[in-house]
Amino acid sequence: LKLQSLVGPFAPFSATRAMSVGSAVLVTVDIKADRIDDFLKAMEQDAAGSRDKAIDPGCLRFDLLRDRDNPNRFVFYEAYTDDDAVAHHKTTAHYKAWADFKATGGVEKQSVEKAESASLPPWAFQTGATGSSTSATVLVTVDIKADQVENFLKVMEADASNSRNKEIEPGCLRFDLLKDREKPNRFFFYEVYENDEAIAKHKTTAHYKGWADFKATGAVESQAVMKLENASIPGGWALQP
């Protein structure tokens, strides 16, 4: 059996779980304040359908998070097996719910970052369960000096692997590393924690110190952090378990 036969948009769920992310989108939207309720209704439908393997089999993950500093700003964290899976997603009724909402003018601004983990080692994308609620998530964007990418990945393997270890970090729900598809030295950390106390605990660990020490060498050209949460989104559906 060829590997290619397992990675298309209609691959079995058990196979896709074992695969890396060939296509991810990080979508940031600003929603008109008086349209938030309508937006959340559309996104609940989009999220539920995207996670249904009978309907959207190539979607590995679909989370909705809210900016902690701007309550009208939201981030979609979407991970797919490949570009064919993204194309299939855009043919579905649940995607249409979002597209129809957008067509009404409820979105003030939108930006999209295209990413992947397929070019990274298998540890980059977490395959284990996440949880249902977070009051403290960070989406970190970093540009790494080209000659330091190999060292960066060594540091991040230790950081990601140990962050997921519940004996070390019980409050860390998820830790993914993705790579920008257009800028080869740009990476994204998607870190989901139960609360701010769990983030504070993370920053006391040896694996976090490995990242901090790497950063102190000057190997990071730029860094931006978005602070997110989903605890304020009603219904408990926004974070994929």
PDB file of C-alpha atoms in Angstrom:
ATOM      1  CA  LEU A   1       0.000   0.000   0.000  1.00  0.00           C
ATOM      2  CA  LYS A   2       1.446   3.309  -1.020  1.00  0.00           C
ATOM      3  CA  LEU A   3       1.573   6.134   1.513  1.00  0.00           C
ATOM      4  CA  GLN A   4      -0.152   8.452  -0.946  1.00  0.00           C
ATOM      5  CA  SER A   5      -3.323   6.403  -0.712  1.00  0.00           C
ATOM      6  CA  LEU A   6      -3.654   7.364   2.956  1.00  0.00           C
ATOM      7  CA  VAL A   7      -3.228  11.094   2.757  1.00  0.00           C
ATOM      8  CA  GLY A   8      -6.033  12.246   0.465  1.00  0.00           C
ATOM      9  CA  PRO A   9      -9.144  14.020   1.742  1.00  0.00           C
ATOM     10  CA  PHE A  10     -11.102  10.790   2.027  1.00  0.00           C
ATOM     11  CA  ALA A  11      -8.492   8.836   4.004  1.00  0.00           C
ATOM     12  CA  PRO A  12      -9.791   6.874   7.004  1.00  0.00           C
ATOM     13  CA  PHE A  13      -9.802   8.773  10.282  1.00  0.00           C
ATOM     14  CA  SER A  14      -7.321   6.351  11.875  1.00  0.00           C
ATOM     15  CA  ALA A  15      -4.854   7.071   9.074  1.00  0.00           C
ATOM     16  CA  THR A  16      -5.226  10.832   9.117  1.00  0.00           C
ATOM     17  CA  ARG A  17      -4.654  10.913  12.865  1.00  0.00           C
ATOM     18  CA  ALA A  18      -1.228   9.446  12.251  1.00  0.00           C
ATOM     19  CA  MET A  19      -0.359  11.924   9.507  1.00  0.00           C
ATOM     20  CA  SER A  20       1.222  15.338   9.789  1.00  0.00           C
ATOM     21  CA  VAL A  21      -0.496  18.538   8.752  1.00  0.00           C
ATOM     22  CA  GLY A  22      -0.015  19.186   5.044  1.00  0.00           C
ATOM     23  CA  SER A  23      -2.145  22.320   5.092  1.00  0.00           C
ATOM     24  CA  ALA A  24      -3.119  24.560   8.005  1.00  0.00           C
ATOM     25  CA  VAL A  25      -4.736  27.969   8.060  1.00  0.00           C
ATOM     26  CA  LEU A  26      -4.577  30.478  10.890  1.00  0.00           C
ATOM     27  CA  VAL A  27      -7.413  32.885  10.209  1.00  0.00           C
ATOM     28  CA  THR A  28      -7.776  36.114  12.188  1.00  0.00           C
ATOM     29  CA  VAL A  29     -11.051  38.024  11.867  1.00  0.00           C
ATOM     30  CA  ASP A  30     -12.494  41.187  13.364  1.00  0.00           C
ATOM     31  CA  ILE A  31     -16.278  40.871  13.695  1.00  0.00           C
ATOM     32  CA  LYS A  32     -18.732  43.768  13.938  1.00  0.00           C
ATOM     33  CA  ALA A  33     -19.780  44.097  17.567  1.00  0.00           C
ATOM     34  CA  ASP A  34     -23.487  43.775  16.816  1.00  0.00           C
ATOM     35  CA  ARG A  35     -22.937  40.591  14.779  1.00  0.00           C
ATOM     36  CA  ILE A  36     -21.040  38.494  17.325  1.00  0.00           C
ATOM     37  CA  ASP A  37     -24.032  36.270  18.138  1.00  0.00           C
ATOM     38  CA  ASP A  38     -24.680  35.552  14.455  1.00  0.00           C
ATOM     39  CA  PHE A  39     -20.993  34.863  13.920  1.00  0.00           C
ATOM     40  CA  LEU A  40     -20.852  32.361  16.783  1.00  0.00           C
ATOM     41  CA  LYS A  41     -23.922  30.525  15.479  1.00  0.00           C
ATOM     42  CA  ALA A  42     -22.297  30.163  12.058  1.00  0.00           C
ATOM     43  CA  MET A  43     -18.987  29.081  13.567  1.00  0.00           C
ATOM     44  CA  GLU A  44     -20.600  26.478  15.827  1.00  0.00           C
ATOM     45  CA  GLN A  45     -22.043  24.896  12.684  1.00  0.00           C
ATOM     46  CA  ASP A  46     -18.699  25.179  10.864  1.00  0.00           C
ATOM     47  CA  ALA A  47     -16.729  23.685  13.740  1.00  0.00           C
ATOM     48  CA  ALA A  48     -19.143  20.778  14.324  1.00  0.00           C
ATOM     49  CA  GLY A  49     -19.241  19.851  10.645  1.00  0.00           C
ATOM     50  CA  SER A  50     -15.492  20.189  10.210  1.00  0.00           C
ATOM     51  CA  ARG A  51     -14.887  17.682  13.030  1.00  0.00           C
ATOM     52  CA  ASP A  52     -17.341  15.144  11.600  1.00  0.00           C
ATOM     53  CA  LYS A  53     -15.198  12.588   9.768  1.00  0.00           C
ATOM     54  CA  ALA A  54     -18.156  11.434   7.695  1.00  0.00           C
ATOM     55  CA  ILE A  55     -18.473  14.936   6.237  1.00  0.00           C
ATOM     56  CA  ASP A  56     -14.998  16.473   6.404  1.00  0.00           C
ATOM     57  CA  PRO A  57     -12.580  13.518   6.712  1.00  0.00           C
ATOM     58  CA  GLY A  58      -9.409  15.479   5.928  1.00  0.00           C
ATOM     59  CA  CYS A  59      -9.899  18.043   8.688  1.00  0.00           C
ATOM     60  CA  LEU A  60      -7.619  17.154  11.598  1.00  0.00           C
ATOM     61  CA  ARG A  61      -8.474  20.065  13.851  1.00  0.00           C
ATOM     62  CA  PHE A  62     -10.820  23.064  14.006  1.00  0.00           C
ATOM     63  CA  ASP A  63     -10.635  25.429  16.989  1.00  0.00           C
ATOM     64  CA  LEU A  64     -12.127  28.876  17.495  1.00  0.00           C
ATOM     65  CA  LEU A  65     -10.464  31.231  19.969  1.00  0.00           C
ATOM     66  CA  ARG A  66     -11.055  34.809  21.053  1.00  0.00           C
ATOM     67  CA  ASP A  67      -8.475  37.542  21.508  1.00  0.00           C
ATOM     68  CA  ARG A  68      -8.116  38.419  25.177  1.00  0.00           C
ATOM     69  CA  ASP A  69      -7.354  42.062  24.385  1.00  0.00           C
ATOM     70  CA  ASN A  70      -9.980  42.586  21.668  1.00  0.00           C
ATOM     71  CA  PRO A  71     -13.315  40.786  22.257  1.00  0.00           C
ATOM     72  CA  ASN A  72     -14.380  41.276  18.632  1.00  0.00           C
ATOM     73  CA  ARG A  73     -11.273  39.518  17.256  1.00  0.00           C
ATOM     74  CA  PHE A  74     -11.243  35.737  16.750  1.00  0.00           C
ATOM     75  CA  VAL A  75      -8.775  33.162  15.453  1.00  0.00           C
ATOM     76  CA  PHE A  76      -9.647  29.969  13.576  1.00  0.00           C
ATOM     77  CA  TYR A  77      -7.016  27.252  14.003  1.00  0.00           C
ATOM     78  CA  GLU A  78      -7.633  24.782  11.177  1.00  0.00           C
ATOM     79  CA  ALA A  79      -5.426  21.788  10.340  1.00  0.00           C
ATOM     80  CA  TYR A  80      -5.920  19.515   7.328  1.00  0.00           C
ATOM     81  CA  THR A  81      -4.151  16.521   5.837  1.00  0.00           C
ATOM     82  CA  ASP A  82      -3.410  18.382   2.591  1.00  0.00           C
ATOM     83  CA  ASP A  83      -4.650  21.031   0.141  1.00  0.00           C
ATOM     84  CA  ASP A  84      -7.223  18.629  -1.315  1.00  0.00           C
ATOM     85  CA  ALA A  85      -8.782  18.374   2.135  1.00  0.00           C
ATOM     86  CA  VAL A  86      -9.000  22.169   2.356  1.00  0.00           C
ATOM     87  CA  ALA A  87     -10.633  22.273  -1.079  1.00  0.00           C
ATOM     88  CA  HIS A  88     -13.174  19.657   0.034  1.00  0.00           C
ATOM     89  CA  HIS A  89     -13.874  21.605   3.222  1.00  0.00           C
ATOM     90  CA  LYS A  90     -14.863  24.612   1.110  1.00  0.00           C
ATOM     91  CA  THR A  91     -17.553  22.570  -0.661  1.00  0.00           C
ATOM     92  CA  THR A  92     -19.399  21.671   2.545  1.00  0.00           C
ATOM     93  CA  ALA A  93     -22.597  23.071   4.007  1.00  0.00           C
ATOM     94  CA  HIS A  94     -20.848  23.935   7.265  1.00  0.00           C
ATOM     95  CA  TYR A  95     -18.239  26.028   5.440  1.00  0.00           C
ATOM     96  CA  LYS A  96     -21.095  27.729   3.588  1.00  0.00           C
ATOM     97  CA  ALA A  97     -22.540  28.837   6.945  1.00  0.00           C
ATOM     98  CA  TRP A  98     -19.334  30.840   7.511  1.00  0.00           C
ATOM     99  CA  ALA A  99     -19.179  32.067   3.904  1.00  0.00           C
ATOM    100  CA  ASP A 100     -22.799  33.215   4.029  1.00  0.00           C
ATOM    101  CA  PHE A 101     -22.179  35.093   7.269  1.00  0.00           C
ATOM    102  CA  LYS A 102     -19.154  36.781   5.742  1.00  0.00           C
ATOM    103  CA  ALA A 103     -21.204  37.762   2.679  1.00  0.00           C
ATOM    104  CA  THR A 104     -23.576  39.733   4.922  1.00  0.00           C
ATOM    105  CA  GLY A 105     -20.775  42.150   5.817  1.00  0.00           C
ATOM    106  CA  GLY A 106     -20.318  40.966   9.393  1.00  0.00           C
ATOM    107  CA  VAL A 107     -16.527  40.714   9.033  1.00  0.00           C
ATOM    108  CA  GLU A 108     -14.624  43.977   9.334  1.00  0.00           C
ATOM    109  CA  LYS A 109     -11.174  42.522   8.616  1.00  0.00           C
ATOM    110  CA  GLN A 110      -9.610  39.144   7.856  1.00  0.00           C
ATOM    111  CA  SER A 111      -6.062  37.841   7.515  1.00  0.00           C
ATOM    112  CA  VAL A 112      -4.857  34.314   6.753  1.00  0.00           C
ATOM    113  CA  GLU A 113      -1.542  32.618   7.497  1.00  0.00           C
ATOM    114  CA  LYS A 114      -0.844  29.363   5.636  1.00  0.00           C
ATOM    115  CA  ALA A 115       1.203  26.802   7.535  1.00  0.00           C
ATOM    116  CA  GLU A 116       2.101  23.104   7.697  1.00  0.00           C
ATOM    117  CA  SER A 117       3.912  20.517   9.789  1.00  0.00           C
ATOM    118  CA  ALA A 118       4.615  17.983   7.032  1.00  0.00           C
ATOM    119  CA  SER A 119       8.167  19.278   6.534  1.00  0.00           C
ATOM    120  CA  LEU A 120       8.837  19.036  10.290  1.00  0.00           C
ATOM    121  CA  PRO A 121       9.525  15.916  12.388  1.00  0.00           C
ATOM    122  CA  PRO A 122       6.467  13.931  13.566  1.00  0.00           C
ATOM    123  CA  TRP A 123       6.570  15.427  17.069  1.00  0.00           C
ATOM    124  CA  ALA A 124       5.535  18.877  15.799  1.00  0.00           C
ATOM    125  CA  PHE A 125       1.762  18.253  15.747  1.00  0.00           C
ATOM    126  CA  GLN A 126       0.097  16.865  18.848  1.00  0.00           C
ATOM    127  CA  THR A 127      -2.065  13.822  18.151  1.00  0.00           C
ATOM    128  CA  GLY A 128      -3.397  13.372  21.677  1.00  0.00           C
ATOM    129  CA  ALA A 129      -6.595  14.863  23.048  1.00  0.00           C
ATOM    130  CA  THR A 130      -6.704  18.527  24.034  1.00  0.00           C
ATOM    131  CA  GLY A 131      -9.663  19.387  26.257  1.00  0.00           C
ATOM    132  CA  SER A 132     -12.764  21.515  26.107  1.00  0.00           C
ATOM    133  CA  SER A 133     -11.948  24.885  27.648  1.00  0.00           C
ATOM    134  CA  THR A 134      -9.027  27.285  27.860  1.00  0.00           C
ATOM    135  CA  SER A 135      -8.773  30.688  29.466  1.00  0.00           C
ATOM    136  CA  ALA A 136      -5.123  31.057  28.394  1.00  0.00           C
ATOM    137  CA  THR A 137      -3.809  30.186  24.931  1.00  0.00           C
ATOM    138  CA  VAL A 138      -0.931  31.792  23.067  1.00  0.00           C
ATOM    139  CA  LEU A 139      -0.297  31.862  19.339  1.00  0.00           C
ATOM    140  CA  VAL A 140       3.342  32.820  18.922  1.00  0.00           C
ATOM    141  CA  THR A 141       4.878  33.797  15.569  1.00  0.00           C
ATOM    142  CA  VAL A 142       8.669  33.750  15.319  1.00  0.00           C
ATOM    143  CA  ASP A 143      11.178  34.407  12.557  1.00  0.00           C
ATOM    144  CA  ILE A 144      14.356  32.365  13.075  1.00  0.00           C
ATOM    145  CA  LYS A 145      17.767  33.132  11.598  1.00  0.00           C
ATOM    146  CA  ALA A 146      18.304  30.746   8.683  1.00  0.00           C
ATOM    147  CA  ASP A 147      21.492  29.249  10.088  1.00  0.00           C
ATOM    148  CA  GLN A 148      19.796  28.562  13.429  1.00  0.00           C
ATOM    149  CA  VAL A 149      16.734  26.624  12.265  1.00  0.00           C
ATOM    150  CA  GLU A 150      18.262  23.221  13.045  1.00  0.00           C
ATOM    151  CA  ASN A 151      19.147  24.294  16.597  1.00  0.00           C
ATOM    152  CA  PHE A 152      15.698  25.843  16.956  1.00  0.00           C
ATOM    153  CA  LEU A 153      13.997  22.547  16.076  1.00  0.00           C
ATOM    154  CA  LYS A 154      16.080  20.655  18.631  1.00  0.00           C
ATOM    155  CA  VAL A 155      15.044  23.105  21.323  1.00  0.00           C
ATOM    156  CA  MET A 156      11.387  23.007  20.260  1.00  0.00           C
ATOM    157  CA  GLU A 157      11.271  19.211  20.262  1.00  0.00           C
ATOM    158  CA  ALA A 158      12.193  19.229  23.948  1.00  0.00           C
ATOM    159  CA  ASP A 159       9.778  22.077  24.669  1.00  0.00           C
ATOM    160  CA  ALA A 160       6.825  20.500  22.858  1.00  0.00           C
ATOM    161  CA  SER A 161       7.393  16.938  24.086  1.00  0.00           C
ATOM    162  CA  ASN A 162       7.782  17.896  27.734  1.00  0.00           C
ATOM    163  CA  SER A 163       4.952  20.436  27.652  1.00  0.00           C
ATOM    164  CA  ARG A 164       2.625  17.572  26.654  1.00  0.00           C
ATOM    165  CA  ASN A 165       3.836  15.394  29.515  1.00  0.00           C
ATOM    166  CA  LYS A 166       1.060  15.559  32.121  1.00  0.00           C
ATOM    167  CA  GLU A 167       3.436  14.570  34.914  1.00  0.00           C
ATOM    168  CA  ILE A 168       5.479  17.691  34.183  1.00  0.00           C
ATOM    169  CA  GLU A 169       2.811  20.089  32.921  1.00  0.00           C
ATOM    170  CA  PRO A 170      -0.713  18.989  33.833  1.00  0.00           C
ATOM    171  CA  GLY A 171      -2.128  22.365  32.810  1.00  0.00           C
ATOM    172  CA  CYS A 172      -0.792  22.322  29.244  1.00  0.00           C
ATOM    173  CA  LEU A 173      -3.562  21.010  26.987  1.00  0.00           C
ATOM    174  CA  ARG A 174      -1.847  21.315  23.617  1.00  0.00           C
ATOM    175  CA  PHE A 175       1.475  22.345  22.097  1.00  0.00           C
ATOM    176  CA  ASP A 176       1.864  22.397  18.295  1.00  0.00           C
ATOM    177  CA  LEU A 177       4.643  23.753  16.104  1.00  0.00           C
ATOM    178  CA  LEU A 178       3.792  24.756  12.531  1.00  0.00           C
ATOM    179  CA  LYS A 179       5.906  26.215   9.742  1.00  0.00           C
ATOM    180  CA  ASP A 180       4.849  29.043   7.438  1.00  0.00           C
ATOM    181  CA  ARG A 181       4.347  27.788   3.876  1.00  0.00           C
ATOM    182  CA  GLU A 182       5.607  30.989   2.270  1.00  0.00           C
ATOM    183  CA  LYS A 183       8.377  32.071   4.650  1.00  0.00           C
ATOM    184  CA  PRO A 184      10.598  29.083   5.451  1.00  0.00           C
ATOM    185  CA  ASN A 185      12.147  30.620   8.569  1.00  0.00           C
ATOM    186  CA  ARG A 186       8.803  31.586  10.149  1.00  0.00           C
ATOM    187  CA  PHE A 187       7.175  29.270  12.673  1.00  0.00           C
ATOM    188  CA  PHE A 188       4.043  29.277  14.820  1.00  0.00           C
ATOM    189  CA  PHE A 189       3.643  27.891  18.347  1.00  0.00           C
ATOM    190  CA  TYR A 190       0.063  27.022  19.268  1.00  0.00           C
ATOM    191  CA  GLU A 191       0.037  26.575  23.035  1.00  0.00           C
ATOM    192  CA  VAL A 192      -3.212  25.822  24.857  1.00  0.00           C
ATOM    193  CA  TYR A 193      -3.313  25.981  28.668  1.00  0.00           C
ATOM    194  CA  GLU A 194      -6.076  25.616  31.210  1.00  0.00           C
ATOM    195  CA  ASN A 195      -5.419  29.041  32.716  1.00  0.00           C
ATOM    196  CA  ASP A 196      -2.796  31.695  33.440  1.00  0.00           C
ATOM    197  CA  GLU A 197      -1.436  29.681  36.355  1.00  0.00           C
ATOM    198  CA  ALA A 198      -0.593  26.866  33.944  1.00  0.00           C
ATOM    199  CA  ILE A 199       1.318  29.308  31.720  1.00  0.00           C
ATOM    200  CA  ALA A 200       3.208  30.576  34.755  1.00  0.00           C
ATOM    201  CA  LYS A 201       4.072  26.965  35.652  1.00  0.00           C
ATOM    202  CA  HIS A 202       5.251  26.337  32.063  1.00  0.00           C
ATOM    203  CA  LYS A 203       7.705  29.215  32.337  1.00  0.00           C
ATOM    204  CA  THR A 204       9.393  27.626  35.355  1.00  0.00           C
ATOM    205  CA  THR A 205      10.268  24.388  33.537  1.00  0.00           C
ATOM    206  CA  ALA A 206      13.614  23.238  32.157  1.00  0.00           C
ATOM    207  CA  HIS A 207      12.144  22.780  28.677  1.00  0.00           C
ATOM    208  CA  TYR A 208      10.878  26.356  28.596  1.00  0.00           C
ATOM    209  CA  LYS A 209      14.332  27.500  29.744  1.00  0.00           C
ATOM    210  CA  GLY A 210      15.764  25.718  26.706  1.00  0.00           C
ATOM    211  CA  TRP A 211      13.644  27.978  24.489  1.00  0.00           C
ATOM    212  CA  ALA A 212      14.459  31.073  26.542  1.00  0.00           C
ATOM    213  CA  ASP A 213      18.187  30.300  26.373  1.00  0.00           C
ATOM    214  CA  PHE A 214      17.979  29.806  22.603  1.00  0.00           C
ATOM    215  CA  LYS A 215      16.191  33.128  22.246  1.00  0.00           C
ATOM    216  CA  ALA A 216      18.852  34.825  24.384  1.00  0.00           C
ATOM    217  CA  THR A 217      21.505  33.878  21.812  1.00  0.00           C
ATOM    218  CA  GLY A 218      19.921  36.307  19.328  1.00  0.00           C
ATOM    219  CA  ALA A 219      18.719  33.566  16.974  1.00  0.00           C
ATOM    220  CA  VAL A 220      15.153  34.909  16.942  1.00  0.00           C
ATOM    221  CA  GLU A 221      14.798  37.801  14.490  1.00  0.00           C
ATOM    222  CA  SER A 222      11.241  38.718  15.501  1.00  0.00           C
ATOM    223  CA  GLN A 223       8.448  37.477  17.735  1.00  0.00           C
ATOM    224  CA  ALA A 224       4.748  38.321  18.060  1.00  0.00           C
ATOM    225  CA  VAL A 225       2.307  36.873  20.595  1.00  0.00           C
ATOM    226  CA  MET A 226      -1.478  36.729  20.493  1.00  0.00           C
ATOM    227  CA  LYS A 227      -3.175  35.982  23.811  1.00  0.00           C
ATOM    228  CA  LEU A 228      -6.348  33.970  23.270  1.00  0.00           C
ATOM    229  CA  GLU A 229      -9.089  32.067  25.109  1.00  0.00           C
ATOM    230  CA  ASN A 230     -12.351  30.258  24.464  1.00  0.00           C
ATOM    231  CA  ALA A 231     -13.859  30.302  27.952  1.00  0.00           C
ATOM    232  CA  SER A 232     -16.015  33.318  27.022  1.00  0.00           C
ATOM    233  CA  ILE A 233     -17.523  31.512  24.008  1.00  0.00           C
ATOM    234  CA  PRO A 234     -20.753  29.840  25.194  1.00  0.00           C
ATOM    235  CA  GLY A 235     -21.667  26.212  24.626  1.00  0.00           C
ATOM    236  CA  GLY A 236     -18.316  24.464  25.124  1.00  0.00           C
ATOM    237  CA  TRP A 237     -17.870  23.670  21.408  1.00  0.00           C
ATOM    238  CA  ALA A 238     -15.100  26.108  20.438  1.00  0.00           C
ATOM    239  CA  LEU A 239     -12.100  23.939  21.366  1.00  0.00           C
ATOM    240  CA  GLN A 240     -11.896  20.520  19.736  1.00  0.00           C
ATOM    241  CA  PRO A 241     -11.506  17.857  22.446  1.00  0.00           C
TER     242      PRO A 241
END
